Amino acid sequence: LEGKDIGKELEEELTKWAAKRGNELTRLREMERYRKEFLGNVSHELKTPIFNIQGYILTLLDGGLEDESINRVYLERAEKSINRMISIVKDLEEISKLESGELTLNPEKFNVVALVQEIADSLEMKALNRGIKIVIARSKDTPIYVSADKKSISQVIVNLLVNSINYGKDGGTTIVSFSDMFDSILVEVSDDGVGIDQKDLNRIFERFFRADKSRSRESGGTGLGLAIVKHILEAHRQTINVRSKLGEGSSFAFTLDKA
Ligand code: ADP
């Protein structure tokens, strides 16, 4: 009887061990799939501007250099493609820092209304080009103090505001509002632009996922902006939520700790 029990215990142990190994294996396979997919995405994203630059250079070498009317155009296009590659590489660096946990947060107390105002001012020309107005629903003279890593929260606000311009409608309005939520502050960036299809809503925070592919590329989007936003807020143990209706607009709301 005793022998039987030991056999049973052993069997249970073995089952547990196998389950654990099985889980580890699934996790490793998952990581490997993720890594492959990531590399595939990166090379795909970089391929387009590289081939474009090659095309422009070949055209210039092929007689385009002598033709004043076209050499400038081709050089400008090549520069645009290079800028695109720089944006992609910069965003990739940021993502890899965030994912490896290399980013050290230095929380400090700051007025988030003033920060939003500063960023909105810096994006004014970009917005005006499309006739978009950025409205901040609170004066910076009525401060809201939060505690967070200011540099990375600036990045969150920049990315959300840039998206509201890129996916906004001509002559539209972006509104940034703040709500008091007891321990935290809810910052909401809303636009009246193209909106996002319900089926895409839970994928837009994935790296390289684009609901609106042509608009994203046209505006120089890397498909990494919202992935970066999500990572930064996760590192702060904060959340972000999106509400959107196709053709009507989108609203992104995230929380910050009150200082
Ligand atoms: P991208 O560089 O393509 O803008 P993001 O990660 O910032 O990358 O956004 C991912 C996708 O989510 C975009 O390609 C776009 O389809 C969608 N999206 C993001 N913000 C908005 C918005 N304010 N309105 C509509 N769609 C948006």
Short mmCIF file of C-alpha atoms and ligand atoms in Angstrom, two decimals:
data_model
loop_
_atom_site.label_atom_id
_atom_site.label_comp_id
_atom_site.label_asym_id
_atom_site.label_seq_id
_atom_site.Cartn_x
_atom_site.Cartn_y
_atom_site.Cartn_z
CA LEU A 1 0.00 0.00 0.00
CA GLU A 2 2.84 2.30 0.91
CA GLY A 3 4.48 1.56 -2.43
CA LYS A 4 1.26 2.49 -4.20
CA ASP A 5 1.16 5.86 -2.46
CA ILE A 6 4.72 6.65 -3.40
CA GLY A 7 3.89 5.74 -6.98
CA LYS A 8 0.93 8.11 -6.90
CA GLU A 9 2.98 10.90 -5.39
CA LEU A 10 5.64 10.39 -7.98
CA GLU A 11 3.07 10.45 -10.72
CA GLU A 12 1.61 13.70 -9.36
CA GLU A 13 5.07 15.23 -9.13
CA LEU A 14 5.81 14.15 -12.68
CA THR A 15 2.54 15.59 -13.94
CA LYS A 16 3.32 18.89 -12.20
CA TRP A 17 6.84 18.89 -13.61
CA ALA A 18 5.57 18.16 -17.12
CA ALA A 19 2.97 20.92 -16.84
CA LYS A 20 5.64 23.38 -15.71
CA ARG A 21 8.00 22.38 -18.53
CA GLY A 22 5.06 22.56 -20.94
CA ASN A 23 4.30 26.10 -19.79
CA GLU A 24 7.92 27.10 -20.13
CA LEU A 25 8.04 25.64 -23.61
CA THR A 26 4.89 27.49 -24.62
CA ARG A 27 6.39 30.69 -23.25
CA LEU A 28 9.64 30.14 -25.15
CA ARG A 29 7.78 29.38 -28.36
CA GLU A 30 5.69 32.49 -27.84
CA MET A 31 8.84 34.59 -27.35
CA GLU A 32 10.43 33.11 -30.43
CA ARG A 33 7.31 33.84 -32.50
CA TYR A 34 7.25 37.39 -31.13
CA ARG A 35 10.93 37.90 -31.96
CA LYS A 36 10.51 36.61 -35.52
CA GLU A 37 7.43 38.70 -36.09
CA PHE A 38 9.20 41.78 -34.74
CA LEU A 39 12.24 41.31 -36.99
CA GLY A 40 9.94 40.74 -39.94
CA ASN A 41 8.06 43.94 -39.17
CA VAL A 42 11.21 46.00 -38.73
CA SER A 43 12.77 44.90 -42.01
CA HIS A 44 9.46 45.40 -43.80
CA GLU A 45 9.16 48.96 -42.44
CA LEU A 46 12.73 49.88 -43.33
CA LYS A 47 12.62 48.30 -46.77
CA THR A 48 10.24 50.85 -48.27
CA PRO A 49 12.29 54.00 -47.52
CA ILE A 50 15.55 52.22 -48.44
CA PHE A 51 14.22 51.14 -51.82
CA ASN A 52 12.78 54.59 -52.38
CA ILE A 53 16.14 56.22 -51.68
CA GLN A 54 17.82 53.76 -54.02
CA GLY A 55 15.30 54.67 -56.70
CA TYR A 56 15.88 58.41 -56.30
CA ILE A 57 19.66 58.03 -56.40
CA LEU A 58 19.52 55.81 -59.48
CA THR A 59 17.31 58.36 -61.23
CA LEU A 60 19.77 61.13 -60.37
CA LEU A 61 22.75 59.08 -61.58
CA ASP A 62 20.85 58.19 -64.69
CA GLY A 63 20.85 61.73 -66.02
CA GLY A 64 18.57 63.36 -63.44
CA LEU A 65 21.50 65.24 -61.92
CA GLU A 66 21.87 67.45 -64.98
CA ASP A 67 18.20 68.30 -65.03
CA GLU A 68 17.80 71.16 -62.57
CA SER A 69 14.03 70.85 -62.49
CA ILE A 70 14.10 67.32 -61.17
CA ASN A 71 17.30 66.95 -59.16
CA ARG A 72 15.97 69.08 -56.32
CA VAL A 73 12.68 67.17 -56.22
CA TYR A 74 14.46 63.82 -56.04
CA LEU A 75 16.89 64.98 -53.38
CA GLU A 76 13.99 66.29 -51.31
CA ARG A 77 12.18 62.99 -51.65
CA ALA A 78 15.31 61.10 -50.62
CA GLU A 79 15.63 63.35 -47.59
CA LYS A 80 12.00 62.63 -46.66
CA SER A 81 12.68 58.88 -46.84
CA ILE A 82 15.77 59.29 -44.69
CA ASN A 83 13.77 61.23 -42.11
CA ARG A 84 11.27 58.41 -42.09
CA MET A 85 14.03 55.90 -41.40
CA ILE A 86 15.35 58.08 -38.59
CA SER A 87 11.87 58.21 -36.99
CA ILE A 88 11.54 54.43 -37.21
CA VAL A 89 14.99 53.83 -35.71
CA LYS A 90 14.37 56.35 -32.91
CA ASP A 91 11.02 54.75 -32.06
CA LEU A 92 12.62 51.29 -32.14
CA GLU A 93 15.30 52.43 -29.72
CA GLU A 94 12.63 53.80 -27.43
CA ILE A 95 10.59 50.58 -27.59
CA SER A 96 13.61 48.39 -26.91
CA LYS A 97 14.60 50.53 -23.93
CA LEU A 98 11.07 50.27 -22.57
CA GLU A 99 10.78 46.54 -23.16
CA SER A 100 14.10 45.67 -21.60
CA GLY A 101 13.20 47.71 -18.54
CA GLU A 102 16.17 49.99 -19.16
CA LEU A 103 14.12 53.11 -18.81
CA THR A 104 14.50 54.44 -15.32
CA LEU A 105 11.66 56.63 -14.26
CA ASN A 106 12.48 59.76 -12.35
CA PRO A 107 9.17 60.86 -10.91
CA GLU A 108 8.85 64.53 -10.12
CA LYS A 109 6.05 66.92 -9.28
CA PHE A 110 4.89 69.06 -12.20
CA ASN A 111 1.90 70.97 -13.51
CA VAL A 112 0.41 68.74 -16.20
CA VAL A 113 -1.77 71.56 -17.60
CA ALA A 114 1.33 73.67 -18.28
CA LEU A 115 3.06 70.68 -19.90
CA VAL A 116 0.10 70.05 -22.22
CA GLN A 117 0.01 73.76 -23.09
CA GLU A 118 3.73 73.77 -23.92
CA ILE A 119 3.41 70.71 -26.17
CA ALA A 120 0.27 72.06 -27.86
CA ASP A 121 2.15 75.31 -28.61
CA SER A 122 5.01 73.36 -30.17
CA LEU A 123 2.55 71.48 -32.41
CA GLU A 124 0.55 74.56 -33.38
CA MET A 125 2.01 74.86 -36.88
CA LYS A 126 1.48 71.18 -37.63
CA ALA A 127 -2.14 71.50 -36.50
CA LEU A 128 -2.72 74.76 -38.35
CA ASN A 129 -1.51 73.16 -41.59
CA ARG A 130 -4.67 71.08 -41.43
CA GLY A 131 -6.80 73.82 -39.93
CA ILE A 132 -7.03 71.91 -36.67
CA LYS A 133 -7.40 73.73 -33.37
CA ILE A 134 -6.08 72.31 -30.11
CA VAL A 135 -8.25 73.40 -27.21
CA ILE A 136 -7.10 72.87 -23.64
CA ALA A 137 -10.08 72.79 -21.35
CA ARG A 138 -8.25 74.43 -18.47
CA SER A 139 -5.93 77.36 -17.97
CA LYS A 140 -2.36 76.60 -16.95
CA ASP A 141 -2.86 79.20 -14.21
CA THR A 142 -5.15 76.71 -12.50
CA PRO A 143 -2.46 74.04 -12.14
CA ILE A 144 -2.93 70.33 -11.61
CA TYR A 145 0.10 68.77 -9.97
CA VAL A 146 0.97 65.19 -10.79
CA SER A 147 3.87 62.95 -9.90
CA ALA A 148 5.47 61.14 -12.86
CA ASP A 149 8.52 61.01 -15.08
CA LYS A 150 8.02 64.29 -16.93
CA LYS A 151 10.09 63.43 -19.99
CA SER A 152 8.26 60.20 -20.76
CA ILE A 153 4.83 61.68 -20.00
CA SER A 154 5.70 64.46 -22.48
CA GLN A 155 6.24 61.73 -25.03
CA VAL A 156 2.81 60.24 -24.24
CA ILE A 157 1.14 63.63 -24.72
CA VAL A 158 3.12 64.37 -27.92
CA ASN A 159 2.18 61.01 -29.45
CA LEU A 160 -1.52 61.39 -28.62
CA LEU A 161 -1.68 64.98 -29.87
CA VAL A 162 0.23 64.16 -33.08
CA ASN A 163 -2.21 61.30 -33.74
CA SER A 164 -5.18 63.59 -33.13
CA ILE A 165 -3.77 65.86 -35.85
CA ASN A 166 -2.80 63.06 -38.26
CA TYR A 167 -6.16 61.32 -37.94
CA GLY A 168 -8.18 64.46 -37.34
CA LYS A 169 -10.39 66.07 -39.94
CA ASP A 170 -9.43 69.26 -41.77
CA GLY A 171 -10.72 72.19 -39.77
CA GLY A 172 -11.45 69.92 -36.80
CA THR A 173 -10.79 70.33 -33.09
CA THR A 174 -8.70 68.41 -30.58
CA ILE A 175 -9.75 68.86 -26.98
CA VAL A 176 -7.57 68.04 -23.98
CA SER A 177 -9.48 67.82 -20.73
CA PHE A 178 -8.63 66.88 -17.16
CA SER A 179 -10.81 65.15 -14.54
CA ASP A 180 -10.21 64.66 -10.87
CA MET A 181 -10.48 60.97 -9.95
CA PHE A 182 -9.73 61.04 -6.20
CA ASP A 183 -6.12 59.73 -6.13
CA SER A 184 -5.44 60.28 -9.79
CA ILE A 185 -6.02 62.67 -12.66
CA LEU A 186 -7.60 61.55 -15.91
CA VAL A 187 -6.16 63.28 -18.98
CA GLU A 188 -8.29 62.91 -22.09
CA VAL A 189 -7.31 63.76 -25.67
CA SER A 190 -10.34 63.80 -27.99
CA ASP A 191 -10.62 64.49 -31.69
CA ASP A 192 -13.42 64.65 -34.23
CA GLY A 193 -11.46 62.86 -36.93
CA VAL A 194 -11.61 59.61 -38.88
CA GLY A 195 -12.20 57.38 -35.84
CA ILE A 196 -11.28 53.71 -35.47
CA ASP A 197 -13.28 50.64 -36.41
CA GLN A 198 -14.45 48.63 -33.36
CA LYS A 199 -12.66 45.54 -34.69
CA ASP A 200 -9.33 47.38 -34.64
CA LEU A 201 -9.75 49.08 -31.27
CA ASN A 202 -7.97 46.47 -29.16
CA ARG A 203 -5.10 46.16 -31.63
CA ILE A 204 -4.00 49.77 -32.04
CA PHE A 205 -1.57 49.54 -29.10
CA GLU A 206 0.31 46.68 -30.80
CA ARG A 207 3.62 47.49 -32.41
CA PHE A 208 3.29 48.29 -36.11
CA PHE A 209 -0.47 47.82 -36.16
CA ARG A 210 -2.20 50.41 -38.30
CA ALA A 211 -5.92 50.73 -38.80
CA ASP A 212 -5.47 53.48 -41.36
CA LYS A 213 -2.41 52.41 -43.31
CA SER A 214 -2.26 55.05 -46.01
CA ARG A 215 -2.84 57.98 -43.67
CA SER A 216 -0.28 56.64 -41.21
CA ARG A 217 2.48 56.34 -43.82
CA GLU A 218 1.58 59.60 -45.51
CA SER A 219 1.88 61.49 -42.24
CA GLY A 220 5.20 59.81 -41.43
CA GLY A 221 3.73 57.50 -38.79
CA THR A 222 5.88 54.58 -37.70
CA GLY A 223 3.08 52.45 -36.25
CA LEU A 224 4.93 52.51 -32.92
CA GLY A 225 3.54 55.63 -31.27
CA LEU A 226 0.73 54.01 -29.29
CA ALA A 227 2.89 51.00 -28.34
CA ILE A 228 5.34 53.47 -26.80
CA VAL A 229 2.48 55.30 -25.03
CA LYS A 230 1.18 52.06 -23.55
CA HIS A 231 4.64 50.94 -22.37
CA ILE A 232 5.35 54.28 -20.69
CA LEU A 233 2.02 54.27 -18.87
CA GLU A 234 2.45 50.63 -17.84
CA ALA A 235 5.87 51.46 -16.41
CA HIS A 236 4.07 54.14 -14.37
CA ARG A 237 1.40 51.59 -13.34
CA GLN A 238 -1.18 53.73 -15.05
CA THR A 239 -3.83 52.86 -17.59
CA ILE A 240 -5.01 54.13 -20.96
CA ASN A 241 -8.41 53.64 -22.54
CA VAL A 242 -9.74 54.45 -25.95
CA ARG A 243 -13.26 55.15 -27.16
CA SER A 244 -13.89 55.69 -30.81
CA LYS A 245 -16.50 55.68 -33.53
CA LEU A 246 -15.61 55.36 -37.18
CA GLY A 247 -16.14 58.65 -38.95
CA GLU A 248 -16.87 60.54 -35.74
CA GLY A 249 -13.66 60.68 -33.73
CA SER A 250 -11.56 59.14 -31.02
CA SER A 251 -10.83 59.78 -27.42
CA PHE A 252 -7.79 58.52 -25.51
CA ALA A 253 -7.85 58.81 -21.71
CA PHE A 254 -4.98 58.01 -19.36
CA THR A 255 -4.40 58.38 -15.65
CA LEU A 256 -1.60 60.00 -13.65
CA ASP A 257 -0.94 60.03 -9.91
CA LYS A 258 -1.75 63.25 -8.13
CA ALA A 259 1.28 64.80 -6.48
P1 ADP B 1 1.05 55.57 -36.40
O1 ADP B 1 2.47 55.95 -36.50
O2 ADP B 1 0.59 54.70 -37.52
O3 ADP B 1 0.15 56.73 -36.14
P2 ADP B 1 0.32 54.67 -33.72
O4 ADP B 1 0.87 53.54 -32.91
O5 ADP B 1 0.43 56.04 -33.14
O6 ADP B 1 1.00 54.59 -35.13
O7 ADP B 1 -1.21 54.37 -34.01
C1 ADP B 1 -1.59 53.09 -34.50
C2 ADP B 1 -2.82 53.22 -35.40
O8 ADP B 1 -3.95 53.60 -34.61
C3 ADP B 1 -2.70 54.29 -36.47
O9 ADP B 1 -2.05 53.80 -37.62
C4 ADP B 1 -4.15 54.64 -36.73
O10 ADP B 1 -4.73 53.72 -37.63
C5 ADP B 1 -4.82 54.44 -35.36
N1 ADP B 1 -4.96 55.72 -34.61
C6 ADP B 1 -4.15 56.20 -33.65
N2 ADP B 1 -4.62 57.37 -33.15
C7 ADP B 1 -5.76 57.64 -33.81
C8 ADP B 1 -6.73 58.70 -33.76
N3 ADP B 1 -6.62 59.73 -32.92
N4 ADP B 1 -7.80 58.62 -34.62
C9 ADP B 1 -7.93 57.58 -35.47
N5 ADP B 1 -7.06 56.56 -35.56
C10 ADP B 1 -5.99 56.58 -34.75
#
